[in-house]
Amino acid sequence: MRIFQFWFIFLLFVFFFCPNAQRMARAFTGTYGINYGRIADNIPSPDEVVTLLRAAKIKNVRIYNAEQSVLKAFKGTGLELVVGLPNEFVKEMSANADHALTWVKDNVMAFLPDTNIVGIAVGNEVLGGSDYDLAVALLGAVKNIHNATKKLGIDDSVQITTAHSQAVFANSFPPSSCIFKDGVAQLMKPLLEFFSQIGSPFCLNAYPFLAYTYNPDKIDINYALFQKNEGIDDEKTDLHYDNLLDAQIDAAYVALENAGFKNMEVIITETGWASHGDQNEPAATPKNAGMYNYNLRKRLAQRKGTPLRPKRKLKAYIFALFNENSKPGALSEKNYGLFKADGSISYDIGFQGLKSSSASSSFLSFKVFQPILF
């Protein structure tokens, strides 16, 4: 009885006298989310997208800007939305706190609470990129956007993040050897310190598809696709990895630990597999894309962690909802969608499209995966 009283008093103390304990927003409440990219001229309307997401029972959604038509369509749906502040605005938001406040007022506060905006992603893959001035501006933009949410009284419900590519790492294989690159570390550490203060996770865009495409002679494709394989052993930690994504995530955890942030959570903000590609991307096929996304969906439904962090359940936003015909770059960039531009499925992993499709699970040796509310 005394033990119960002690813990009850302790919890009351934490709640009322430790403000960070009660005011850390959480933008990702499930395990399975989706990136809703819109670089296309032929995809379904935002209202149709809401219908699609509800039918698929996907509630965690990321968009790359604050498109008004999307924010209005999500009104009253209960879907949890993270909006993006595009890279082209990062320098402006860093230089002018008033502009940051106006942006948050116009693009977030104006739609709350009817549209369930739970996060703001400030820039995407800024650190590790080629624009040094943009990288230097990131921390200031993050702070100004966060301070704007505080002034508006929504900092306890809207989480601030930024997503990183794997270009921020050096020596990521085996996972236990991973560190941040020299040119990145000096900018990364103060950013991590701020995110640690406000309770934000480390957001990572991780693509086994790209790792395999660049190193097909070194990586077993079954290891990249969550299929049966010999896996790899990390001799330093004595941990075994049976899939590449887990290894990529644990490499990030090691880099964070080496930088002094052992307790920071890693969330996957982008991962996926292209269904079509250029001649130098032979692994970009509907069969491989279906296999990766089906197995990833099963993996996330297990609600388990990685070998290095077994008690911290993995969370991932899939890239992407639709094929996007206007994206620049390789053909694969246009073909990551779980759904085609007309709303039909790209391949069968258990979701229903807006329209019937010729896509069939006949090329996959598994039963249709039953829908799960993530």
Short mmCIF file of C-alpha atoms in Angstrom, two decimals:
data_model
loop_
_atom_site.label_atom_id
_atom_site.label_comp_id
_atom_site.label_asym_id
_atom_site.label_seq_id
_atom_site.Cartn_x
_atom_site.Cartn_y
_atom_site.Cartn_z
CA MET A 1 0.00 0.00 0.00
CA ARG A 2 2.84 2.37 0.90
CA ILE A 3 4.53 1.57 -2.38
CA PHE A 4 1.34 2.47 -4.26
CA GLN A 5 1.05 5.75 -2.35
CA PHE A 6 4.67 6.59 -3.11
CA TRP A 7 4.26 6.06 -6.86
CA PHE A 8 0.96 7.94 -6.91
CA ILE A 9 2.56 10.96 -5.22
CA PHE A 10 5.59 10.68 -7.50
CA LEU A 11 3.44 10.70 -10.63
CA LEU A 12 1.50 13.71 -9.39
CA PHE A 13 4.79 15.51 -8.80
CA VAL A 14 6.04 14.69 -12.29
CA PHE A 15 2.80 15.82 -13.91
CA PHE A 16 2.47 19.14 -12.10
CA PHE A 17 6.08 20.16 -11.50
CA CYS A 18 7.93 18.79 -14.52
CA PRO A 19 6.45 20.71 -17.45
CA ASN A 20 8.40 18.81 -20.10
CA ALA A 21 6.80 15.58 -18.91
CA GLN A 22 3.30 16.80 -19.70
CA ARG A 23 3.94 19.08 -22.66
CA MET A 24 5.83 16.91 -25.13
CA ALA A 25 3.69 16.58 -28.24
CA ARG A 26 3.53 13.24 -30.02
CA ALA A 27 2.84 13.43 -33.74
CA PHE A 28 2.91 9.68 -34.51
CA THR A 29 0.47 7.70 -32.36
CA GLY A 30 0.35 4.54 -34.48
CA THR A 31 3.05 2.46 -36.16
CA TYR A 32 2.05 2.74 -39.84
CA GLY A 33 1.75 6.03 -41.66
CA ILE A 34 1.82 7.32 -45.23
CA ASN A 35 3.46 10.17 -47.13
CA TYR A 36 0.91 11.99 -49.27
CA GLY A 37 3.04 13.57 -51.99
CA ARG A 38 1.35 15.76 -54.60
CA ILE A 39 3.97 16.35 -57.30
CA ALA A 40 1.59 15.16 -60.01
CA ASP A 41 -1.14 16.52 -62.25
CA ASN A 42 -3.36 13.45 -62.34
CA ILE A 43 -3.92 12.18 -58.79
CA PRO A 44 -7.28 12.00 -56.96
CA SER A 45 -8.73 15.01 -55.17
CA PRO A 46 -8.04 15.51 -51.45
CA ASP A 47 -11.64 14.46 -50.65
CA GLU A 48 -11.10 11.18 -52.50
CA VAL A 49 -7.81 10.73 -50.67
CA VAL A 50 -9.64 10.95 -47.35
CA THR A 51 -11.97 8.16 -48.54
CA LEU A 52 -8.97 6.07 -49.57
CA LEU A 53 -7.13 6.54 -46.28
CA ARG A 54 -10.19 5.75 -44.18
CA ALA A 55 -10.85 2.57 -46.15
CA ALA A 56 -7.22 1.54 -45.62
CA LYS A 57 -7.46 2.42 -41.90
CA ILE A 58 -4.35 4.63 -42.14
CA LYS A 59 -4.60 7.55 -39.73
CA ASN A 60 -1.03 8.96 -39.68
CA VAL A 61 -0.34 11.14 -42.71
CA ARG A 62 2.52 13.44 -43.77
CA ILE A 63 2.31 16.13 -46.44
CA TYR A 64 5.23 18.17 -47.72
CA ASN A 65 3.64 21.61 -47.53
CA ALA A 66 0.52 23.21 -46.08
CA GLU A 67 -1.76 22.89 -49.10
CA GLN A 68 -5.05 24.55 -48.15
CA SER A 69 -7.25 22.14 -50.12
CA VAL A 70 -5.75 19.20 -48.23
CA LEU A 71 -6.10 20.86 -44.82
CA LYS A 72 -9.76 21.63 -45.57
CA ALA A 73 -10.47 18.09 -46.85
CA PHE A 74 -9.04 16.56 -43.66
CA LYS A 75 -11.37 18.67 -41.49
CA GLY A 76 -13.41 16.52 -39.13
CA THR A 77 -11.87 13.24 -40.33
CA GLY A 78 -9.80 12.45 -37.24
CA LEU A 79 -6.81 11.69 -39.46
CA GLU A 80 -3.58 12.86 -37.83
CA LEU A 81 -1.64 15.16 -40.11
CA VAL A 82 1.96 16.38 -40.12
CA VAL A 83 2.42 19.40 -42.40
CA GLY A 84 5.71 20.32 -44.00
CA LEU A 85 7.49 23.65 -44.14
CA PRO A 86 9.25 23.38 -47.53
CA ASN A 87 13.01 23.90 -47.79
CA GLU A 88 12.57 27.11 -49.74
CA PHE A 89 11.05 28.77 -46.65
CA VAL A 90 13.65 27.61 -44.11
CA LYS A 91 16.04 30.57 -44.49
CA GLU A 92 13.18 33.07 -44.23
CA MET A 93 11.77 31.43 -41.09
CA SER A 94 15.22 31.35 -39.53
CA ALA A 95 15.86 35.02 -40.21
CA ASN A 96 12.46 36.38 -39.15
CA ALA A 97 10.53 35.16 -36.10
CA ASP A 98 7.50 37.23 -37.10
CA HIS A 99 7.30 35.45 -40.44
CA ALA A 100 7.47 32.12 -38.62
CA LEU A 101 4.60 33.20 -36.36
CA THR A 102 2.53 34.28 -39.35
CA TRP A 103 3.19 30.99 -41.16
CA VAL A 104 2.08 28.95 -38.16
CA LYS A 105 -1.01 31.14 -37.69
CA ASP A 106 -2.06 30.87 -41.34
CA ASN A 107 -1.18 27.24 -42.00
CA VAL A 108 -1.70 25.46 -38.68
CA MET A 109 -3.59 27.53 -36.10
CA ALA A 110 -6.25 28.60 -38.61
CA PHE A 111 -7.27 24.96 -39.16
CA LEU A 112 -7.19 23.72 -35.57
CA PRO A 113 -8.87 21.92 -33.97
CA ASP A 114 -11.16 20.71 -36.78
CA THR A 115 -8.21 19.55 -38.88
CA ASN A 116 -6.11 17.35 -36.61
CA ILE A 117 -2.65 18.80 -37.29
CA VAL A 118 -0.26 17.07 -34.90
CA GLY A 119 3.13 18.08 -36.25
CA ILE A 120 5.22 20.43 -38.36
CA ALA A 121 8.18 19.07 -40.31
CA VAL A 122 10.65 21.92 -40.82
CA GLY A 123 12.46 21.22 -44.08
CA ASN A 124 13.35 17.82 -45.50
CA GLU A 125 16.83 16.29 -45.78
CA VAL A 126 18.51 19.65 -45.18
CA LEU A 127 21.60 18.47 -43.30
CA GLY A 128 23.91 16.38 -45.43
CA GLY A 129 22.80 18.26 -48.54
CA SER A 130 24.81 20.58 -50.77
CA ASP A 131 23.35 23.91 -49.55
CA TYR A 132 25.47 24.91 -46.56
CA ASP A 133 23.62 28.17 -45.94
CA LEU A 134 20.35 26.25 -45.80
CA ALA A 135 21.86 23.77 -43.35
CA VAL A 136 23.07 26.60 -41.11
CA ALA A 137 19.59 28.16 -41.14
CA LEU A 138 17.77 24.97 -40.10
CA LEU A 139 18.18 25.28 -36.33
CA GLY A 140 16.98 28.90 -36.32
CA ALA A 141 13.94 27.95 -38.36
CA VAL A 142 13.14 25.05 -36.03
CA LYS A 143 13.40 27.29 -32.97
CA ASN A 144 11.31 30.08 -34.48
CA ILE A 145 8.57 27.69 -35.59
CA HIS A 146 8.54 26.07 -32.15
CA ASN A 147 8.44 29.45 -30.41
CA ALA A 148 5.51 30.38 -32.65
CA THR A 149 3.59 27.32 -31.47
CA LYS A 150 4.37 28.30 -27.87
CA LYS A 151 3.06 31.84 -28.39
CA LEU A 152 -0.10 30.42 -29.90
CA GLY A 153 -0.52 27.89 -27.10
CA ILE A 154 -0.34 24.79 -29.31
CA ASP A 155 3.17 23.55 -28.49
CA ASP A 156 1.74 20.78 -26.31
CA SER A 157 -0.17 19.28 -29.26
CA VAL A 158 1.96 20.09 -32.34
CA GLN A 159 5.35 18.38 -32.48
CA ILE A 160 8.28 19.97 -34.34
CA THR A 161 10.61 17.71 -36.36
CA THR A 162 12.88 17.60 -39.39
CA ALA A 163 13.75 14.55 -41.49
CA HIS A 164 17.28 13.46 -42.39
CA SER A 165 18.61 11.36 -45.24
CA GLN A 166 21.26 8.73 -44.66
CA ALA A 167 23.77 11.16 -46.14
CA VAL A 168 24.27 12.53 -42.61
CA PHE A 169 26.05 9.31 -41.58
CA ALA A 170 29.56 7.96 -42.00
CA ASN A 171 30.60 4.31 -41.56
CA SER A 172 27.05 2.99 -41.25
CA PHE A 173 28.05 -0.65 -41.77
CA PRO A 174 28.07 -2.53 -39.54
CA PRO A 175 25.47 -0.62 -37.50
CA SER A 176 27.76 -0.41 -34.45
CA SER A 177 30.29 1.71 -36.38
CA CYS A 178 27.91 4.51 -37.39
CA ILE A 179 28.72 8.15 -36.62
CA PHE A 180 27.63 11.49 -38.03
CA LYS A 181 29.84 12.89 -40.78
CA ASP A 182 32.37 15.51 -39.73
CA GLY A 183 30.73 18.22 -41.80
CA VAL A 184 27.31 17.39 -40.38
CA ALA A 185 28.10 16.78 -36.71
CA GLN A 186 28.77 20.43 -35.83
CA LEU A 187 25.29 21.40 -37.05
CA MET A 188 23.56 18.23 -35.94
CA LYS A 189 24.53 18.36 -32.26
CA PRO A 190 22.84 21.69 -31.35
CA LEU A 191 19.77 20.59 -33.32
CA LEU A 192 19.63 17.34 -31.36
CA GLU A 193 20.09 19.24 -28.11
CA PHE A 194 17.06 21.37 -28.89
CA PHE A 195 14.96 18.40 -29.97
CA SER A 196 15.97 16.61 -26.78
CA GLN A 197 14.67 19.58 -24.77
CA ILE A 198 11.28 19.62 -26.51
CA GLY A 199 10.90 15.83 -26.76
CA SER A 200 11.14 15.44 -30.54
CA PRO A 201 12.43 12.26 -32.21
CA PHE A 202 15.20 11.78 -34.76
CA CYS A 203 13.43 11.42 -38.11
CA LEU A 204 15.15 9.32 -40.76
CA ASN A 205 14.37 8.65 -44.42
CA ALA A 206 15.67 5.11 -44.98
CA TYR A 207 15.55 3.24 -48.28
CA PRO A 208 16.78 -0.36 -48.55
CA PHE A 209 15.80 -0.04 -52.24
CA LEU A 210 18.46 2.61 -52.80
CA ALA A 211 21.07 0.76 -50.75
CA TYR A 212 20.50 -2.37 -52.82
CA THR A 213 20.39 -0.46 -56.12
CA TYR A 214 23.79 1.11 -55.41
CA ASN A 215 25.34 -2.11 -54.02
CA PRO A 216 23.66 -5.13 -55.67
CA ASP A 217 26.89 -7.14 -55.49
CA LYS A 218 27.20 -6.62 -51.72
CA ILE A 219 23.59 -6.83 -50.51
CA ASP A 220 21.32 -9.87 -50.76
CA ILE A 221 18.02 -8.67 -52.20
CA ASN A 222 16.16 -10.98 -49.82
CA TYR A 223 17.86 -9.15 -46.95
CA ALA A 224 16.50 -5.88 -48.36
CA LEU A 225 12.98 -7.30 -48.90
CA PHE A 226 12.44 -8.88 -45.45
CA GLN A 227 12.58 -12.31 -47.08
CA LYS A 228 14.34 -15.39 -45.71
CA ASN A 229 18.12 -14.91 -45.80
CA GLU A 230 21.27 -15.55 -43.78
CA GLY A 231 21.34 -12.00 -42.46
CA ILE A 232 24.38 -10.31 -40.97
CA ASP A 233 26.03 -10.35 -37.56
CA ASP A 234 27.43 -7.25 -35.90
CA GLU A 235 30.47 -8.61 -34.07
CA LYS A 236 30.83 -5.58 -31.79
CA THR A 237 27.31 -5.82 -30.37
CA ASP A 238 26.79 -9.54 -31.04
CA LEU A 239 23.45 -8.69 -32.64
CA HIS A 240 21.96 -10.47 -35.66
CA TYR A 241 20.06 -8.63 -38.41
CA ASP A 242 17.68 -10.43 -40.74
CA ASN A 243 16.65 -7.32 -42.69
CA LEU A 244 18.36 -4.18 -43.94
CA LEU A 245 15.86 -1.64 -42.57
CA ASP A 246 16.46 -2.73 -38.98
CA ALA A 247 20.19 -2.38 -39.56
CA GLN A 248 19.75 1.12 -40.98
CA ILE A 249 17.67 2.16 -37.98
CA ASP A 250 20.12 0.76 -35.46
CA ALA A 251 22.96 2.54 -37.26
CA ALA A 252 21.07 5.77 -36.55
CA TYR A 253 20.66 4.80 -32.89
CA VAL A 254 24.40 4.19 -32.64
CA ALA A 255 25.21 7.56 -34.23
CA LEU A 256 22.86 9.25 -31.77
CA GLU A 257 24.44 7.42 -28.84
CA ASN A 258 27.93 8.37 -29.99
CA ALA A 259 26.77 12.00 -30.17
CA GLY A 260 25.40 11.84 -26.61
CA PHE A 261 21.70 11.23 -27.30
CA LYS A 262 21.20 7.59 -26.34
CA ASN A 263 17.55 8.01 -25.32
CA MET A 264 16.29 9.76 -28.47
CA GLU A 265 13.73 7.82 -30.49
CA VAL A 266 14.26 7.12 -34.20
CA ILE A 267 11.18 7.33 -36.43
CA ILE A 268 11.23 6.43 -40.12
CA THR A 269 9.64 9.31 -41.99
CA GLU A 270 10.15 7.80 -45.45
CA THR A 271 10.71 4.27 -46.68
CA GLY A 272 9.45 2.45 -49.73
CA TRP A 273 10.30 0.54 -52.89
CA ALA A 274 9.82 1.70 -56.47
CA SER A 275 7.67 -0.45 -58.77
CA HIS A 276 9.25 0.83 -62.00
CA GLY A 277 12.66 2.30 -62.80
CA ASP A 278 15.30 3.06 -65.38
CA GLN A 279 17.53 0.40 -66.94
CA ASN A 280 20.06 0.82 -64.14
CA GLU A 281 17.33 0.15 -61.56
CA PRO A 282 16.38 -3.48 -62.35
CA ALA A 283 15.12 -4.12 -58.80
CA ALA A 284 12.32 -1.59 -59.32
CA THR A 285 9.54 -4.03 -60.18
CA PRO A 286 5.93 -4.45 -59.02
CA LYS A 287 6.84 -7.82 -57.51
CA ASN A 288 9.69 -6.43 -55.40
CA ALA A 289 7.73 -3.33 -54.41
CA GLY A 290 4.78 -5.46 -53.35
CA MET A 291 7.03 -7.80 -51.41
CA TYR A 292 8.79 -4.97 -49.57
CA ASN A 293 5.62 -3.12 -48.65
CA TYR A 294 3.70 -6.24 -47.70
CA ASN A 295 6.51 -7.49 -45.46
CA LEU A 296 7.05 -4.04 -43.99
CA ARG A 297 3.37 -3.82 -43.15
CA LYS A 298 3.58 -7.15 -41.33
CA ARG A 299 6.75 -5.99 -39.57
CA LEU A 300 5.11 -2.82 -38.27
CA ALA A 301 1.97 -4.68 -37.19
CA GLN A 302 4.13 -6.75 -34.83
CA ARG A 303 4.77 -3.57 -32.83
CA LYS A 304 8.29 -4.63 -31.92
CA GLY A 305 11.62 -2.85 -31.90
CA THR A 306 14.98 -3.41 -33.53
CA PRO A 307 17.76 -5.69 -32.28
CA LEU A 308 19.46 -2.74 -30.54
CA ARG A 309 16.23 -1.20 -29.20
CA PRO A 310 13.87 -4.19 -28.82
CA LYS A 311 11.44 -2.41 -26.47
CA ARG A 312 10.94 0.68 -28.66
CA LYS A 313 8.36 -0.21 -31.29
CA LEU A 314 9.20 0.73 -34.84
CA LYS A 315 7.16 3.48 -36.51
CA ALA A 316 7.34 4.27 -40.22
CA TYR A 317 5.68 6.50 -42.79
CA ILE A 318 5.55 4.72 -46.15
CA PHE A 319 6.64 6.54 -49.27
CA ALA A 320 4.32 7.10 -50.93
CA LEU A 321 0.56 7.15 -51.35
CA PHE A 322 0.58 7.74 -55.13
CA ASN A 323 2.85 7.49 -58.12
CA GLU A 324 3.80 11.10 -58.94
CA ASN A 325 4.31 11.77 -62.62
CA SER A 326 5.81 15.25 -62.24
CA LYS A 327 8.68 14.35 -59.92
CA PRO A 328 12.14 15.08 -61.36
CA GLY A 329 15.00 12.60 -61.44
CA ALA A 330 15.11 8.88 -62.16
CA LEU A 331 12.04 6.97 -63.31
CA SER A 332 11.90 5.26 -59.93
CA GLU A 333 11.17 8.63 -58.28
CA LYS A 334 7.81 8.71 -60.07
CA ASN A 335 6.83 5.16 -59.07
CA TYR A 336 6.89 4.69 -55.31
CA GLY A 337 3.12 4.81 -54.90
CA LEU A 338 1.03 2.13 -53.23
CA PHE A 339 -1.66 3.47 -55.54
CA LYS A 340 -1.63 4.56 -59.17
CA ALA A 341 -2.67 8.04 -60.21
CA ASP A 342 -6.27 6.92 -60.88
CA GLY A 343 -6.61 5.59 -57.32
CA SER A 344 -6.30 1.90 -58.22
CA ILE A 345 -3.72 -0.23 -56.41
CA SER A 346 -0.21 -0.54 -57.83
CA TYR A 347 0.02 -4.09 -56.45
CA ASP A 348 -1.98 -6.09 -53.94
CA ILE A 349 -0.83 -5.88 -50.31
CA GLY A 350 -4.34 -5.90 -48.84
CA PHE A 351 -5.54 -2.36 -49.56
CA GLN A 352 -8.56 -1.49 -51.70
CA GLY A 353 -8.27 1.23 -54.32
CA LEU A 354 -10.77 3.84 -55.38
CA LYS A 355 -11.13 1.94 -58.65
CA SER A 356 -10.83 -1.68 -59.69
CA SER A 357 -7.38 -2.70 -60.88
CA SER A 358 -5.76 -5.47 -62.85
CA ALA A 359 -3.10 -5.66 -60.14
CA SER A 360 -3.18 -9.13 -58.68
CA SER A 361 -1.58 -10.92 -55.80
CA SER A 362 -0.89 -13.88 -58.10
CA PHE A 363 2.77 -12.91 -58.32
CA LEU A 364 3.06 -12.99 -54.53
CA SER A 365 3.03 -16.22 -52.58
CA PHE A 366 0.94 -15.00 -49.64
CA LYS A 367 -2.66 -14.58 -48.64
CA VAL A 368 -4.17 -11.10 -48.73
CA PHE A 369 -3.09 -9.22 -45.62
CA GLN A 370 -6.10 -8.30 -43.51
CA PRO A 371 -6.53 -4.58 -42.80
CA ILE A 372 -5.27 -3.41 -39.42
CA LEU A 373 -5.85 -0.08 -37.71
CA PHE A 374 -2.33 1.15 -37.01
#
